[in-house]
Amino acid sequence: MTSSALPVPQTKASPVRADRIDAAFFIEECRGRELGFKLRVIAIAAICVLLLAIVPWPEVLYYYALMLGFIANGALVLIPRRLGPGSPYTEWGRWLVPAIDSALVTFALVYPNPFGNEAWMTRPLALRLDNVLYLLLFVG
């Protein structure tokens, strides 16, 4: 067999094939983001039921508001599906959503519950006793 009989390997993919591969990766990335959002909502719903059982009534509203913030922030990952792969938010969304999650957790840990009546509790003691916020940290 001579070398001229062998097919010449293609070193670069054709532009049409590369576009199809990029589109397939984008579709799978969007599916992964959608699955992550669904799991986030399921976990937060489970925490809502748990909090309703262990936290007194007016104080639980503060945690529900925080969880709505986590759900709204999680919904931001679904926006690139509508905008398409070339949008600047598609790239920045990977960094923006975790940054907002971190800001929400920091706010939850530092700002006291306005519905709680723990005037005797200092901030270091509150960070030691208010363990529900750490559960939100791991879920968020």
Short mmCIF file of C-alpha atoms in Angstrom, two decimals:
data_model
loop_
_atom_site.label_atom_id
_atom_site.label_comp_id
_atom_site.label_asym_id
_atom_site.label_seq_id
_atom_site.Cartn_x
_atom_site.Cartn_y
_atom_site.Cartn_z
CA MET A 1 0.00 0.00 0.00
CA THR A 2 1.38 3.36 -0.93
CA SER A 3 1.10 6.54 1.05
CA SER A 4 -0.99 8.17 -1.66
CA ALA A 5 -3.77 5.59 -1.15
CA LEU A 6 -4.31 6.53 2.50
CA PRO A 7 -6.83 9.26 3.27
CA VAL A 8 -5.40 12.54 4.46
CA PRO A 9 -6.46 13.22 8.07
CA GLN A 10 -8.25 16.49 8.66
CA THR A 11 -6.46 18.63 11.21
CA LYS A 12 -9.13 21.28 11.63
CA ALA A 13 -12.85 20.77 11.80
CA SER A 14 -14.97 22.50 9.24
CA PRO A 15 -16.71 25.70 10.41
CA VAL A 16 -20.12 24.06 10.17
CA ARG A 17 -19.03 21.14 12.32
CA ALA A 18 -17.43 23.45 14.88
CA ASP A 19 -20.65 25.48 15.11
CA ARG A 20 -22.64 22.31 15.67
CA ILE A 21 -20.27 21.20 18.42
CA ASP A 22 -20.45 24.62 20.11
CA ALA A 23 -24.25 24.52 19.92
CA ALA A 24 -24.33 21.03 21.42
CA PHE A 25 -22.10 22.10 24.30
CA PHE A 26 -24.27 25.17 24.92
CA ILE A 27 -27.45 23.04 24.96
CA GLU A 28 -25.91 20.63 27.46
CA GLU A 29 -24.69 23.51 29.61
CA CYS A 30 -28.21 24.95 29.66
CA ARG A 31 -29.64 21.56 30.62
CA GLY A 32 -27.15 21.32 33.47
CA ARG A 33 -28.06 24.79 34.70
CA GLU A 34 -31.74 23.91 34.58
CA LEU A 35 -31.14 20.72 36.56
CA GLY A 36 -29.10 22.66 39.13
CA PHE A 37 -31.91 25.18 39.53
CA LYS A 38 -34.50 22.43 40.02
CA LEU A 39 -32.34 20.78 42.67
CA ARG A 40 -31.84 24.13 44.40
CA VAL A 41 -35.60 24.70 44.57
CA ILE A 42 -36.23 21.19 45.91
CA ALA A 43 -33.57 21.59 48.62
CA ILE A 44 -34.84 25.02 49.65
CA ALA A 45 -38.42 23.71 49.79
CA ALA A 46 -37.26 20.95 52.14
CA ILE A 47 -35.52 23.52 54.32
CA CYS A 48 -38.72 25.61 54.36
CA VAL A 49 -40.64 22.68 55.84
CA LEU A 50 -37.86 22.08 58.37
CA LEU A 51 -37.77 25.73 59.41
CA LEU A 52 -41.51 25.85 59.83
CA ALA A 53 -41.15 23.08 62.40
CA ILE A 54 -38.18 24.42 64.39
CA VAL A 55 -38.28 28.23 64.19
CA PRO A 56 -41.00 30.34 65.87
CA TRP A 57 -43.51 32.00 63.57
CA PRO A 58 -42.47 35.61 63.14
CA GLU A 59 -38.76 34.78 63.01
CA VAL A 60 -39.18 32.28 60.17
CA LEU A 61 -40.27 35.06 57.80
CA TYR A 62 -36.72 36.39 57.71
CA TYR A 63 -35.39 33.01 56.59
CA TYR A 64 -38.14 32.67 54.00
CA ALA A 65 -37.15 36.04 52.54
CA LEU A 66 -33.53 34.89 52.35
CA MET A 67 -34.59 31.69 50.61
CA LEU A 68 -36.61 33.68 48.07
CA GLY A 69 -33.42 35.59 47.38
CA PHE A 70 -31.55 32.33 46.79
CA ILE A 71 -34.28 31.10 44.44
CA ALA A 72 -34.36 34.39 42.51
CA ASN A 73 -30.60 34.33 42.20
CA GLY A 74 -30.72 30.72 41.07
CA ALA A 75 -33.22 31.69 38.38
CA LEU A 76 -30.60 34.00 36.89
CA VAL A 77 -28.77 30.96 35.54
CA LEU A 78 -31.72 30.29 33.23
CA ILE A 79 -31.36 33.62 31.40
CA PRO A 80 -28.53 32.54 29.04
CA ARG A 81 -30.86 29.98 27.51
CA ARG A 82 -33.01 32.83 26.21
CA LEU A 83 -30.10 35.04 25.17
CA GLY A 84 -28.05 32.48 23.30
CA PRO A 85 -24.37 31.54 23.34
CA GLY A 86 -22.98 34.87 22.12
CA SER A 87 -24.40 37.05 24.88
CA PRO A 88 -21.99 38.72 27.33
CA TYR A 89 -24.24 37.69 30.24
CA THR A 90 -23.74 34.06 29.28
CA GLU A 91 -20.06 34.42 30.18
CA TRP A 92 -20.53 36.71 33.19
CA GLY A 93 -23.36 34.61 34.60
CA ARG A 94 -20.88 31.94 35.61
CA TRP A 95 -19.24 34.43 37.95
CA LEU A 96 -22.16 36.65 38.88
CA VAL A 97 -24.48 34.03 40.37
CA PRO A 98 -21.94 32.59 42.87
CA ALA A 99 -20.91 36.12 43.84
CA ILE A 100 -24.52 37.06 44.62
CA ASP A 101 -24.94 33.79 46.53
CA SER A 102 -21.89 34.66 48.61
CA ALA A 103 -23.23 38.15 49.25
CA LEU A 104 -26.58 36.73 50.42
CA VAL A 105 -24.88 34.29 52.78
CA THR A 106 -22.66 37.07 54.16
CA PHE A 107 -25.71 39.28 54.70
CA ALA A 108 -27.55 36.44 56.43
CA LEU A 109 -24.66 35.79 58.78
CA VAL A 110 -23.91 39.41 59.66
CA TYR A 111 -27.34 41.07 59.75
CA PRO A 112 -29.45 40.01 62.73
CA ASN A 113 -32.97 38.67 62.31
CA PRO A 114 -35.25 41.73 62.58
CA PHE A 115 -38.18 39.57 63.70
CA GLY A 116 -36.20 37.94 66.50
CA ASN A 117 -36.32 39.36 70.00
CA GLU A 118 -32.83 38.42 71.10
CA ALA A 119 -31.61 41.74 72.46
CA TRP A 120 -29.38 39.85 74.91
CA MET A 121 -27.55 38.04 72.12
CA THR A 122 -24.27 39.54 70.97
CA ARG A 123 -23.02 39.01 67.38
CA PRO A 124 -20.35 36.42 68.27
CA LEU A 125 -22.93 34.46 70.24
CA ALA A 126 -25.43 34.72 67.38
CA LEU A 127 -22.87 33.32 64.95
CA ARG A 128 -22.35 30.44 67.32
CA LEU A 129 -26.03 29.66 67.94
CA ASP A 130 -27.78 30.46 64.65
CA ASN A 131 -26.84 27.27 62.82
CA VAL A 132 -29.73 27.33 60.33
CA LEU A 133 -27.81 29.87 58.27
CA TYR A 134 -24.97 27.43 57.76
CA LEU A 135 -27.44 24.95 56.31
CA LEU A 136 -28.48 27.63 53.81
CA LEU A 137 -24.81 28.17 53.01
CA PHE A 138 -24.32 24.54 52.02
CA VAL A 139 -27.53 24.38 49.99
CA GLY A 140 -27.04 27.75 48.28
#
